[in-house]
Amino acid sequence: MPSIRTSIRTRWAATTAAALLLGAVAAVPTTATAAAAPPAAPTTATAEATAEAPAEAVAEAVPENDWLHTDGNTIVDEAGNQVWLTGANWFGYNATERVFHGLWSANIEAVTRAMSQRGINIVRVPISTQLLLEWKAGQPLARPNINAYVNPELDGLNNLQIFDYWLELCEKYGLKVMLDVHSAEADNSGHLYPVWWKGSITVEDFYQGWEWVTTRYRDNDTIVAMDIKNEPHGTPNDPQRAKWDSSTDQDNFKHACETAGRRILAINPNLLILCEGIEVYPRAHADWDSPNTNPDLSPNYFYNWWGGNLRGVAEHPIDLGANQDQLVYSPHDYGPLVYEQPWFQGEFDKASLTEDVWRPNWLYIHEDDTAPLLIGEWGGRYGQDARQDKWLHALRDLMIDYGIHHTFWSLNPNSGDTGGLLLDDWTSWDEVKYNEVLKPALWQHDGTFVGLDHQVPLGGVGSTTGISLGQRYSDGGGDDDVTVPTAPGQPAASDVTADSVTLTWTASTDNVGVTSYQVLRSTAGGPATPVATVSGTTYTASGLTPETSYTFTVRARDAAGNVSPSSPARTVTTAANDGGPGDDGCTATYTVTSSWQGGFQGGVEVRNTGTSAISGWTVTWTNPSGTSIASLWNGRLTTSGAAVTVRNEAYNGALAPTAATSFGFLGSGSSATPADLTCTAS
């Protein structure tokens, strides 16, 4: 493909840095939350490029190529400068149309330019294996669905030529590209199929499609990342499902992503390889041959969003061999308007979502410094549902706190369950969604957006809204801020209960400013592990065990990524059970294991939390409105209106300290979690 990079560089070298920098820093209002720059991304506190230096000197001080690599949980350029990938999805090439959606209404360059000027620095492009095989066979779609009146430059081009033309536009406007095999077949609903092969498209076809597209673009550093397969999923009840273990089985996605990644990197070792999660992962008592649920035990699997379950990485990490520094894990996460997950039932907030969903499924990978995370899909409708808005703000803030990379779903307004950044005319932007949700989480420096191209400013030459990596790291050596924040004060403990404690500490000081605090916890002399990242100087630890000693420390982080020494430790011993309702020697944990239109299946784990054996237990709750229990096993059920009482059977009432049992049930109506669940031991 002919490249316009040479001509852009010529224009870049002929333009003074003063002119570009004056344009880059003018007229862009800083958002209300722009000060909350991501701690892991280099967004503030850097030396400014001198206006007197010629731009050609700037270009010589930074890498010639834009390839990216990983360093622990960060992504860096070839000079080791930290970057932040903050983008959006534009779909259509994966669908039956086999070309970007919206070109029937909007001009391709206008859409691309608008994305870059609004701070999107990478575009995730869903494609299909079938599309790649058609291109490989020399059979592109000759007459794609485009409006030639609106897009005269595309008139007569096939869909591969349109894609190549668009890549040149991305170079022109400083955008980078990630390819994502969204489905095996070119199908608007192809993502619903759980695995990476289908019909005549085999696993080997899947690998060869990736090899072909890598070979075609191996010298084009506009394409910097490959997302191996979108949302592998399925449960043991499904005819096909994706699993994650260390086998070479066809349905093991860990093996598939590893194999595809190695074959891609053998052709171009500079590409980022993104491995998504799956849907379910076995609990400790189960394996991949276990049924979906087991009435004699607690549920056999942990559930999450399609592509969002990366629990298997802890036991079975991806191995890319000599190119391990190209690996990025990529979960997906959505809100209650997409699906009413169990964790949205009842009250939730950023802290509960972090503890219950994000940390156990994928955030631990970042906190353990294993690899970077890029949330490949997040987003949804905004301003229509308070719970949806709460989730959007919580995930946005988490990504800012941790500097997590992301691509918003989606640019397209025709995404049925999320809507888009564009409105239905494919030209106007949803300004409220953009300003309130996405813009605060885009990489910004001194009020301007930062691109991933070293020579071309984000938004194009002369951009008034964005700068290039060359401008961002004009000294060629990264941030000047190397000052480490001071250690926070020793945490003080208050409101100590049997299962929680509130910690407060004196703030750190820093030459530029502290952006977040990381709380670490250990027990019984074990290692200190991160349990939370907060922006303030207080944190409530919950879910603790009664009469147990915990040791807490706190570390501060500034915007340049400098981490302080740990604070002095504070050891806290939780209180004994107080004998009140629901805390008299046992606890009950309610879980919805599956749901369908008009019904659901669930279970309750009963655990002895006392210090002596119990001989029986009783669990009670009130069914939420519209909910009833149809049948129940491993317990004796009685009901009185909405009130539910479950007593143990003769064979599962006796529980030693810390031992647990469970019962299951089928329900009708809403699957909302009861708010008044209690357990009483006898």
XYZ file of C-alpha atoms in Angstrom:
682
model
C 0.000 0.000 0.000
C 1.468 3.399 -0.872
C 2.172 5.433 2.249
C 1.686 9.138 2.842
C 3.923 9.072 5.919
C 6.950 10.339 3.969
C 5.099 13.388 2.705
C 3.701 14.066 6.182
C 7.182 13.882 7.666
C 8.434 16.293 5.004
C 5.737 18.784 5.909
C 6.441 18.150 9.604
C 10.165 18.860 9.193
C 9.418 22.025 7.253
C 7.150 23.419 9.991
C 8.579 25.040 13.087
C 7.820 23.593 16.492
C 6.700 27.044 17.582
C 3.858 27.092 15.068
C 2.717 23.586 15.881
C 2.944 24.000 19.615
C 1.098 27.294 19.566
C -1.669 25.589 17.640
C -1.606 22.539 19.862
C -2.011 24.336 23.146
C -4.541 26.952 22.109
C -8.328 26.930 22.196
C -8.886 23.506 23.776
C -10.810 23.822 27.028
C -9.736 21.399 29.712
C -12.594 19.198 30.830
C -13.897 19.417 34.359
C -12.258 16.127 35.169
C -9.101 16.499 33.133
C -7.104 17.002 36.302
C -7.853 13.399 37.212
C -5.163 12.166 34.842
C -4.406 8.431 34.937
C -1.627 7.641 37.376
C -0.192 4.938 35.170
C -0.258 7.102 32.047
C 2.101 10.015 31.507
C -0.440 12.824 31.271
C 1.009 15.648 33.339
C 4.214 17.068 34.725
C 6.512 16.890 31.726
C 8.987 19.424 30.349
C 7.483 21.473 27.540
C 9.043 21.465 24.074
C 10.879 24.724 23.495
C 9.157 26.884 20.903
C 12.535 27.928 19.481
C 13.617 24.387 18.605
C 12.910 23.394 14.990
C 10.422 20.591 14.584
C 12.959 18.588 12.649
C 15.079 18.346 15.788
C 12.060 17.104 17.712
C 11.490 14.372 15.135
C 15.099 13.251 15.434
C 14.848 12.970 19.212
C 12.061 10.392 19.174
C 11.672 6.960 17.591
C 11.231 6.802 13.827
C 8.645 4.027 14.145
C 5.497 3.910 16.248
C 5.559 0.276 17.365
C 4.511 -0.351 20.945
C 5.687 -2.820 23.588
C 4.838 -3.661 27.181
C 6.764 -3.137 30.388
C 5.057 -4.785 33.339
C 1.521 -3.405 33.352
C 2.310 -0.453 31.083
C 2.576 0.054 27.321
C 5.586 2.000 26.069
C 7.008 3.233 22.773
C 10.386 2.180 21.401
C 12.146 4.782 23.576
C 10.462 3.459 26.718
C 8.054 6.389 27.022
C 4.761 5.421 28.596
C 1.646 5.760 26.440
C -2.090 5.518 26.996
C -4.301 3.930 24.340
C -7.715 5.600 24.547
C -9.982 4.934 21.603
C -13.260 3.748 20.160
C -14.754 0.989 17.993
C -16.051 1.495 14.436
C -17.757 -1.636 13.182
C -19.050 -2.781 9.789
C -16.175 -4.702 8.221
C -17.181 -7.664 10.377
C -20.782 -7.598 9.163
C -22.484 -8.690 5.956
C -21.804 -5.227 4.452
C -18.040 -5.889 4.754
C -17.278 -2.164 5.005
C -17.556 0.523 7.683
C -21.150 1.228 8.607
C -22.310 4.783 8.095
C -20.599 5.426 4.770
C -24.096 5.381 3.323
C -24.586 8.740 5.099
C -21.239 10.209 6.197
C -17.966 11.045 4.530
C -15.116 8.725 5.530
C -12.564 11.504 5.966
C -14.933 13.703 7.968
C -15.649 10.891 10.409
C -11.959 9.992 10.745
C -10.884 13.595 11.221
C -13.581 14.157 13.857
C -12.436 11.129 15.868
C -8.849 12.366 15.889
C -9.745 15.954 16.736
C -11.877 14.751 19.651
C -8.993 12.819 21.210
C -9.552 9.231 20.069
C -6.010 7.980 19.428
C -6.722 4.379 18.379
C -9.628 2.761 16.521
C -10.584 -0.873 17.117
C -11.886 -2.272 13.813
C -13.968 -5.475 13.998
C -13.452 -7.810 11.036
C -14.201 -11.472 10.336
C -12.080 -14.458 9.373
C -14.324 -14.876 6.316
C -13.433 -11.336 5.199
C -9.708 -12.044 5.591
C -10.018 -15.271 3.609
C -11.863 -13.429 0.828
C -9.124 -10.815 0.676
C -6.460 -13.528 0.789
C -8.125 -15.255 -2.183
C -8.234 -12.000 -4.168
C -12.014 -11.726 -3.847
C -12.775 -8.353 -2.191
C -16.327 -7.018 -2.287
C -16.450 -5.043 -5.525
C -19.449 -2.828 -4.782
C -19.683 -2.117 -1.050
C -22.563 -0.139 0.405
C -21.252 3.426 0.261
C -22.819 6.692 -0.825
C -20.636 7.834 -3.735
C -22.202 11.304 -3.661
C -21.060 11.797 -0.057
C -17.840 9.796 -0.618
C -16.723 10.587 -4.188
C -13.175 9.541 -3.305
C -14.423 5.986 -2.699
C -16.404 5.662 -5.929
C -15.318 2.529 -7.799
C -13.140 1.162 -4.967
C -13.630 -2.334 -3.575
C -13.799 -2.865 0.181
C -10.097 -3.693 0.538
C -9.127 -0.554 -1.374
C -11.440 1.460 0.885
C -9.723 -0.019 3.938
C -6.298 0.893 2.543
C -7.537 4.398 1.774
C -8.806 4.719 5.334
C -5.415 3.622 6.738
C -3.845 6.528 4.853
C -6.392 8.852 6.448
C -5.392 7.463 9.848
C -1.764 8.305 9.066
C -2.817 11.766 7.981
C -4.640 12.420 11.258
C -2.265 10.665 13.656
C -4.588 7.735 14.444
C -3.535 4.165 15.184
C -5.519 1.011 14.426
C -6.269 -2.271 16.169
C -7.771 -5.164 14.205
C -10.238 -7.467 15.973
C -11.530 -10.757 14.571
C -15.087 -10.300 15.741
C -16.497 -13.521 14.306
C -15.706 -16.411 11.997
C -18.300 -15.467 9.390
C -19.149 -12.043 7.981
C -22.409 -11.713 9.879
C -24.080 -8.825 11.688
C -24.816 -11.264 14.548
C -21.652 -13.312 14.178
C -20.419 -12.285 17.612
C -23.199 -14.385 19.138
C -21.392 -17.584 18.098
C -19.138 -18.518 21.021
C -15.952 -19.807 19.355
C -13.484 -18.878 16.619
C -14.427 -21.521 14.072
C -17.773 -22.136 12.379
C -19.054 -24.198 9.475
C -16.460 -24.328 6.709
C -14.164 -21.899 8.548
C -11.720 -24.007 10.540
C -9.299 -23.170 13.329
C -6.472 -23.322 10.800
C -8.351 -20.830 8.596
C -8.541 -18.574 11.657
C -4.748 -18.716 12.071
C -4.063 -18.274 8.352
C -6.346 -15.260 8.132
C -4.320 -13.602 10.859
C -1.056 -14.515 9.110
C -2.248 -13.045 5.812
C -3.312 -9.675 7.212
C -0.127 -9.447 9.316
C 2.022 -10.100 6.258
C 0.162 -7.523 4.162
C 0.632 -4.718 6.699
C 3.790 -5.788 8.514
C 5.683 -2.611 7.527
C 2.796 -0.258 8.279
C 2.977 1.002 11.851
C -0.495 2.508 11.608
C -1.776 -0.952 12.596
C -0.168 -1.532 15.990
C -2.350 -4.175 17.674
C -4.242 -7.399 16.952
C -7.190 -8.449 19.158
C -7.191 -12.178 18.465
C -10.892 -12.999 18.969
C -13.845 -11.014 20.206
C -15.747 -12.327 23.219
C -15.133 -16.099 23.274
C -17.869 -17.420 25.525
C -20.317 -20.201 26.316
C -21.233 -22.365 29.301
C -21.006 -26.148 29.786
C -24.671 -26.388 28.753
C -23.911 -24.951 25.318
C -23.058 -27.120 22.287
C -19.878 -25.059 21.808
C -18.066 -23.113 24.496
C -14.673 -21.546 25.117
C -12.604 -22.728 28.071
C -9.253 -21.597 29.524
C -6.654 -24.101 30.696
C -3.230 -25.406 29.667
C -4.473 -28.047 27.230
C -4.191 -27.939 23.432
C -7.887 -28.721 23.030
C -9.621 -26.995 20.140
C -11.993 -25.146 22.475
C -9.229 -23.841 24.777
C -9.031 -20.135 24.018
C -5.816 -19.717 25.967
C -4.172 -22.104 23.485
C -5.849 -20.424 20.488
C -4.756 -16.923 21.484
C -1.255 -18.138 22.270
C -0.963 -19.943 18.931
C -2.358 -17.090 16.849
C -0.179 -14.622 18.742
C 3.005 -16.575 18.135
C 2.202 -16.993 14.422
C 1.534 -13.264 14.082
C 4.709 -12.316 15.957
C 6.796 -14.623 13.775
C 5.867 -12.262 10.932
C 5.911 -8.948 12.829
C 7.352 -9.126 16.354
C 6.332 -5.509 17.053
C 2.556 -5.933 17.175
C 0.633 -5.889 20.435
C -1.290 -9.150 20.919
C -4.581 -8.803 22.788
C -6.121 -11.852 24.470
C -9.669 -11.451 25.744
C -11.254 -13.452 28.522
C -14.066 -16.004 28.319
C -17.456 -16.258 30.068
C -17.137 -18.859 32.846
C -14.295 -20.334 34.887
C -14.494 -23.350 37.256
C -14.591 -22.785 40.983
C -12.066 -24.608 43.173
C -14.309 -27.655 43.674
C -15.128 -28.040 39.940
C -13.399 -28.579 36.594
C -14.276 -28.154 32.920
C -16.178 -31.450 32.915
C -18.483 -30.307 35.721
C -22.093 -29.524 34.827
C -23.243 -25.938 34.768
C -24.704 -26.271 38.274
C -24.543 -28.963 40.936
C -27.319 -29.233 43.534
C -24.924 -30.846 46.033
C -22.411 -27.991 45.952
C -22.274 -24.260 45.429
C -22.375 -23.187 41.735
C -19.607 -24.810 39.743
C -18.500 -21.739 37.766
C -17.705 -18.059 38.123
C -19.661 -16.066 35.556
C -18.863 -12.764 33.882
C -19.513 -10.881 30.650
C -18.594 -12.572 27.377
C -14.855 -12.010 27.037
C -14.684 -10.573 30.548
C -13.549 -13.558 32.625
C -9.747 -13.655 32.932
C -9.572 -15.593 36.202
C -7.695 -18.351 34.369
C -4.657 -16.128 33.834
C -3.650 -16.662 37.472
C -3.145 -20.404 36.892
C -2.656 -20.497 33.121
C -1.009 -17.307 31.800
C -0.516 -16.705 28.079
C 3.017 -17.537 26.905
C 4.232 -15.696 23.795
C 7.803 -16.934 24.187
C 10.511 -14.456 23.215
C 7.844 -11.813 22.492
C 6.130 -11.839 25.862
C 6.535 -8.061 25.960
C 3.802 -7.773 23.306
C 1.021 -9.314 25.424
C -2.020 -7.319 26.570
C -5.073 -8.836 28.266
C -8.370 -7.367 27.103
C -11.599 -7.849 29.088
C -15.002 -6.417 28.150
C -17.446 -4.891 30.617
C -20.954 -3.480 30.313
C -23.736 -1.994 32.409
C -27.234 -3.044 33.457
C -28.932 -1.768 30.298
C -27.048 -4.428 28.343
C -27.814 -7.253 30.803
C -29.053 -7.371 34.382
C -26.074 -9.121 35.952
C -26.377 -10.308 39.592
C -23.967 -7.619 40.797
C -26.342 -4.897 39.585
C -29.213 -6.187 41.731
C -29.525 -4.106 44.862
C -27.089 -1.311 45.670
C -23.692 -1.140 43.982
C -20.949 1.415 43.542
C -17.368 1.657 42.305
C -16.018 -0.022 45.461
C -18.407 -2.988 45.303
C -17.891 -3.452 41.558
C -14.126 -3.401 42.075
C -14.239 -5.975 44.870
C -16.965 -8.239 43.465
C -16.374 -8.088 39.718
C -13.376 -6.221 38.343
C -10.564 -7.268 40.698
C -11.269 -11.048 40.741
C -11.927 -11.198 36.993
C -9.167 -8.997 35.547
C -7.968 -6.023 37.629
C -5.621 -8.292 39.597
C -3.563 -8.727 36.403
C -2.746 -5.012 36.441
C -2.257 -4.832 40.204
C 0.151 -7.789 40.136
C 2.151 -6.054 37.363
C 1.625 -9.115 35.142
C 0.645 -7.333 31.923
C -1.272 -4.274 30.727
C -5.053 -4.278 30.430
C -7.050 -2.808 27.553
C -10.828 -2.859 27.987
C -11.778 -3.504 24.380
C -15.467 -2.771 24.852
C -17.288 -0.631 27.392
C -19.932 2.037 27.003
C -23.661 2.221 26.497
C -26.593 4.571 26.608
C -26.244 7.577 28.887
C -28.765 9.760 30.686
C -31.580 7.209 30.487
C -31.043 5.085 33.606
C -29.420 6.152 36.893
C -27.853 2.730 37.520
C -26.379 2.646 34.004
C -24.888 6.109 34.498
C -23.456 5.059 37.881
C -21.740 2.070 36.269
C -20.355 4.173 33.401
C -18.869 6.720 35.800
C -17.442 3.995 38.051
C -15.626 2.179 35.237
C -14.469 5.433 33.668
C -12.992 6.543 36.989
C -11.343 3.157 37.569
C -9.621 3.368 34.175
C -8.444 6.898 34.959
C -7.200 5.850 38.423
C -5.180 2.933 37.054
C -4.309 4.255 33.582
C -6.089 1.294 31.961
C -6.204 1.374 28.163
C -9.607 1.181 26.488
C -11.668 1.427 23.299
C -15.240 2.685 23.727
C -18.169 0.800 22.180
C -19.012 2.372 19.878
C -18.738 5.131 17.301
C -21.737 3.593 15.507
C -25.206 4.852 16.450
C -26.690 1.578 15.123
C -25.427 -0.541 18.028
C -28.807 -1.633 19.349
C -28.086 -2.097 23.055
C -25.561 0.729 23.515
C -26.133 3.461 20.964
C -23.092 5.349 19.735
C -20.931 8.435 20.021
C -22.481 9.559 16.743
C -26.168 10.312 16.429
C -28.368 8.741 13.789
C -27.281 11.167 11.071
C -23.724 9.745 11.384
C -22.426 13.336 11.514
C -23.565 14.891 14.807
C -21.978 13.729 18.055
C -23.811 12.818 21.241
C -22.169 15.699 23.072
C -23.464 14.733 26.513
C -22.197 11.151 26.306
C -18.885 12.291 24.826
C -18.258 15.053 27.374
C -19.572 13.283 30.476
C -18.321 9.737 29.839
C -15.552 9.403 27.255
C -13.663 12.701 27.108
C -12.417 12.615 30.733
C -10.849 9.201 30.030
C -8.965 10.259 26.881
C -5.213 10.867 27.085
C -4.672 14.586 27.607
C -1.674 16.720 28.447
C -2.012 20.373 29.370
C -5.514 20.445 27.885
C -4.571 18.855 24.552
C -5.147 15.298 23.392
C -2.106 13.068 22.919
C -1.716 10.782 19.916
C 0.371 7.643 19.415
C 2.239 8.816 16.307
C 5.633 10.388 16.960
C 5.546 12.746 13.970
C 1.896 13.526 13.221
C -0.161 15.402 15.841
C -3.480 13.837 16.754
C -5.895 15.678 14.489
C -3.334 16.167 11.715
C -0.621 18.672 10.898
C -1.595 22.039 12.359
C -4.089 20.488 14.761
C -5.451 22.832 17.409
C -6.704 20.010 19.626
C -3.948 17.388 19.736
C -0.219 16.776 19.834
C 2.059 13.943 18.761
C 4.275 11.730 20.888
C 7.180 13.708 19.517
C 5.718 16.842 21.054
C 4.664 15.097 24.241
C 8.173 13.716 24.829
C 10.084 16.500 23.132
C 13.283 15.794 25.063
C 13.315 12.172 23.903
C 13.610 10.943 27.450
C 10.144 10.845 28.950
C 8.861 12.826 31.888
C 11.077 15.237 33.774
C 9.072 14.466 36.908
C 11.161 11.864 38.721
C 10.302 13.090 42.211
C 8.729 10.363 44.318
C 5.801 11.389 46.569
C 6.436 11.223 50.295
C 5.078 8.226 52.189
C 1.494 8.652 53.388
C 0.854 8.805 57.111
C 0.193 5.667 59.140
C -3.445 4.628 58.589
C -5.791 5.139 61.520
C -8.540 2.568 62.060
C -12.142 3.344 63.031
C -15.569 1.702 62.896
C -14.042 -1.757 63.391
C -16.680 -4.502 63.058
C -16.578 -8.243 62.567
C -16.161 -7.854 58.818
C -15.042 -4.288 58.071
C -12.809 -1.410 59.115
C -12.462 2.198 57.947
C -8.935 3.510 57.345
C -7.824 7.137 57.100
C -4.333 8.540 56.621
C -2.444 11.805 56.207
C -1.942 12.795 52.589
C 1.399 12.517 50.818
C 3.123 15.529 49.346
C 4.541 15.722 45.831
C 6.239 18.342 43.669
C 3.407 18.109 41.141
C 0.547 16.325 42.840
C -0.643 12.930 44.072
C -3.346 11.359 41.904
C -4.189 8.180 43.857
C -3.396 5.940 46.814
C -2.971 2.170 46.708
C -4.073 0.232 49.804
C -2.261 -3.031 50.531
C -3.328 -5.762 52.969
C -1.687 -8.813 54.490
C -2.619 -11.442 57.068
C -0.580 -13.740 59.292
C 2.753 -12.415 58.091
C 1.895 -13.110 54.455
C 2.792 -10.847 51.517
C 1.076 -7.468 51.180
C -1.247 -7.446 48.179
C -3.124 -4.485 46.650
C -6.810 -4.414 47.552
C -7.896 -0.949 46.403
C -6.879 2.241 44.622
C -8.625 5.407 45.818
C -8.326 9.087 45.001
C -8.862 10.310 48.571
C -7.348 9.530 51.970
C -9.939 7.113 53.307
C -10.950 3.550 52.496
C -13.381 1.076 54.047
C -12.199 -2.543 53.870
C -15.137 -4.950 53.843
C -15.686 -8.693 53.582
C -13.202 -9.414 56.383
C -13.234 -12.446 58.671
C -14.260 -11.980 62.350
C -11.532 -12.101 65.008
C -8.748 -11.909 62.425
C -5.702 -9.612 62.349
C -5.071 -7.634 59.165
C -2.116 -5.379 58.419
C -2.652 -2.388 56.100
C -0.199 -0.050 54.377
C -0.748 2.718 51.820
C 1.342 3.976 48.889
C 0.888 7.216 46.900
C 1.222 7.585 43.129
C 1.624 10.773 41.109
C 0.612 11.510 37.514
C 4.035 10.557 36.149
C 3.750 7.095 37.686
C 6.171 7.696 40.563
C 5.237 5.541 43.585
C 5.994 6.540 47.169
C 7.433 4.331 49.893
C 4.806 2.483 51.895
C 3.282 4.147 54.923
C 3.930 2.765 58.405
C 1.761 -0.313 58.864
C -1.432 -0.475 60.869
C -2.583 -3.843 62.257
C -6.282 -4.200 63.024
C -8.100 -7.154 64.598
C -11.725 -7.471 63.577
C -14.415 -7.925 66.216
C -16.128 -11.170 67.120
C -19.570 -11.918 65.730
C -22.072 -9.803 67.616
C -24.841 -12.366 67.672
C -27.255 -10.077 65.844
C -29.636 -11.137 63.087
C -27.859 -12.845 60.230
C -24.560 -12.959 62.114
C -25.204 -15.592 64.785
C -22.595 -18.148 63.801
C -23.429 -18.424 60.089
C -23.683 -16.367 56.938
C -25.754 -16.844 53.806
C -24.604 -15.806 50.333
C -27.231 -15.607 47.595
C -26.123 -16.171 43.960
C -28.060 -16.172 40.673
C -26.372 -18.793 38.489
C -28.459 -18.380 35.324
C -31.527 -16.520 34.161
C -33.939 -16.464 31.253
C -37.102 -14.679 30.236
C -39.467 -15.095 33.181
C -37.260 -17.253 35.401
C -33.893 -17.979 36.938
C -31.812 -20.523 38.869
C -29.934 -19.651 42.029
C -28.294 -20.966 45.139
C -27.392 -19.951 48.685
C -24.109 -20.874 50.366
C -24.388 -21.293 54.150
C -21.102 -20.986 56.054
C -20.326 -21.468 59.743
C -18.522 -18.290 60.784
C -18.352 -19.177 64.465
C -15.624 -20.848 66.465
C -17.593 -23.988 67.339
C -19.618 -26.501 65.365
C -23.304 -25.892 64.666
C -25.987 -28.571 64.308
C -28.428 -26.687 62.113
C -29.223 -23.456 60.325
C -32.155 -21.385 59.092
C -32.012 -18.912 56.209
C -34.733 -16.318 55.653
C -35.447 -13.598 53.132
C -38.263 -11.673 51.510
C -38.755 -12.221 47.793
C -38.364 -9.008 45.801
C -41.542 -7.846 44.111
C -42.483 -10.072 41.203
C -40.295 -12.974 42.360
C -41.300 -16.382 43.707
C -39.521 -19.671 44.422
C -40.797 -22.552 42.306
C -38.752 -25.433 43.727
C -35.807 -25.959 46.076
C -33.317 -28.735 46.858
C -30.938 -29.469 49.751
C -33.193 -27.565 52.170
C -36.750 -27.515 53.557
C -38.774 -24.626 52.146
C -41.711 -22.862 53.739
C -43.268 -19.627 52.506
C -45.760 -17.106 53.826
C -46.596 -14.583 51.143
C -43.257 -13.097 50.054
C -41.466 -14.359 53.200
C -39.170 -17.347 52.574
C -37.715 -19.686 55.215
C -35.272 -22.484 54.393
C -34.095 -24.941 57.074
C -31.378 -27.512 56.719
C -31.985 -31.137 55.820
C -30.853 -33.807 58.294
C -27.741 -34.483 56.231
C -26.400 -30.917 55.819
C -27.155 -29.161 59.106
C -23.962 -29.980 60.993
C -21.110 -27.647 60.036
C -17.688 -27.380 61.608
C -16.140 -23.899 61.961
C -15.523 -22.361 58.487
C -17.325 -25.295 56.785
C -20.046 -24.565 54.230
C -22.942 -26.206 52.479
C -25.487 -24.912 49.995
C -28.985 -25.290 48.626
C -30.329 -24.448 45.206
C -33.650 -23.366 43.782
C -35.596 -22.400 40.682
C -37.465 -19.089 40.682
C -39.909 -17.250 38.497
C -40.094 -13.566 37.745
C -37.275 -11.139 38.514
C -33.866 -12.504 39.535
C -33.163 -9.573 41.866
C -31.157 -10.394 45.002
C -33.129 -10.101 48.287
C -32.050 -7.212 50.506
C -32.779 -8.892 53.871
C -31.039 -12.279 53.641
C -30.228 -13.643 57.122
C -28.791 -16.850 58.567
C -29.360 -18.166 62.098
C -27.364 -21.084 63.535
C -28.538 -23.620 66.094
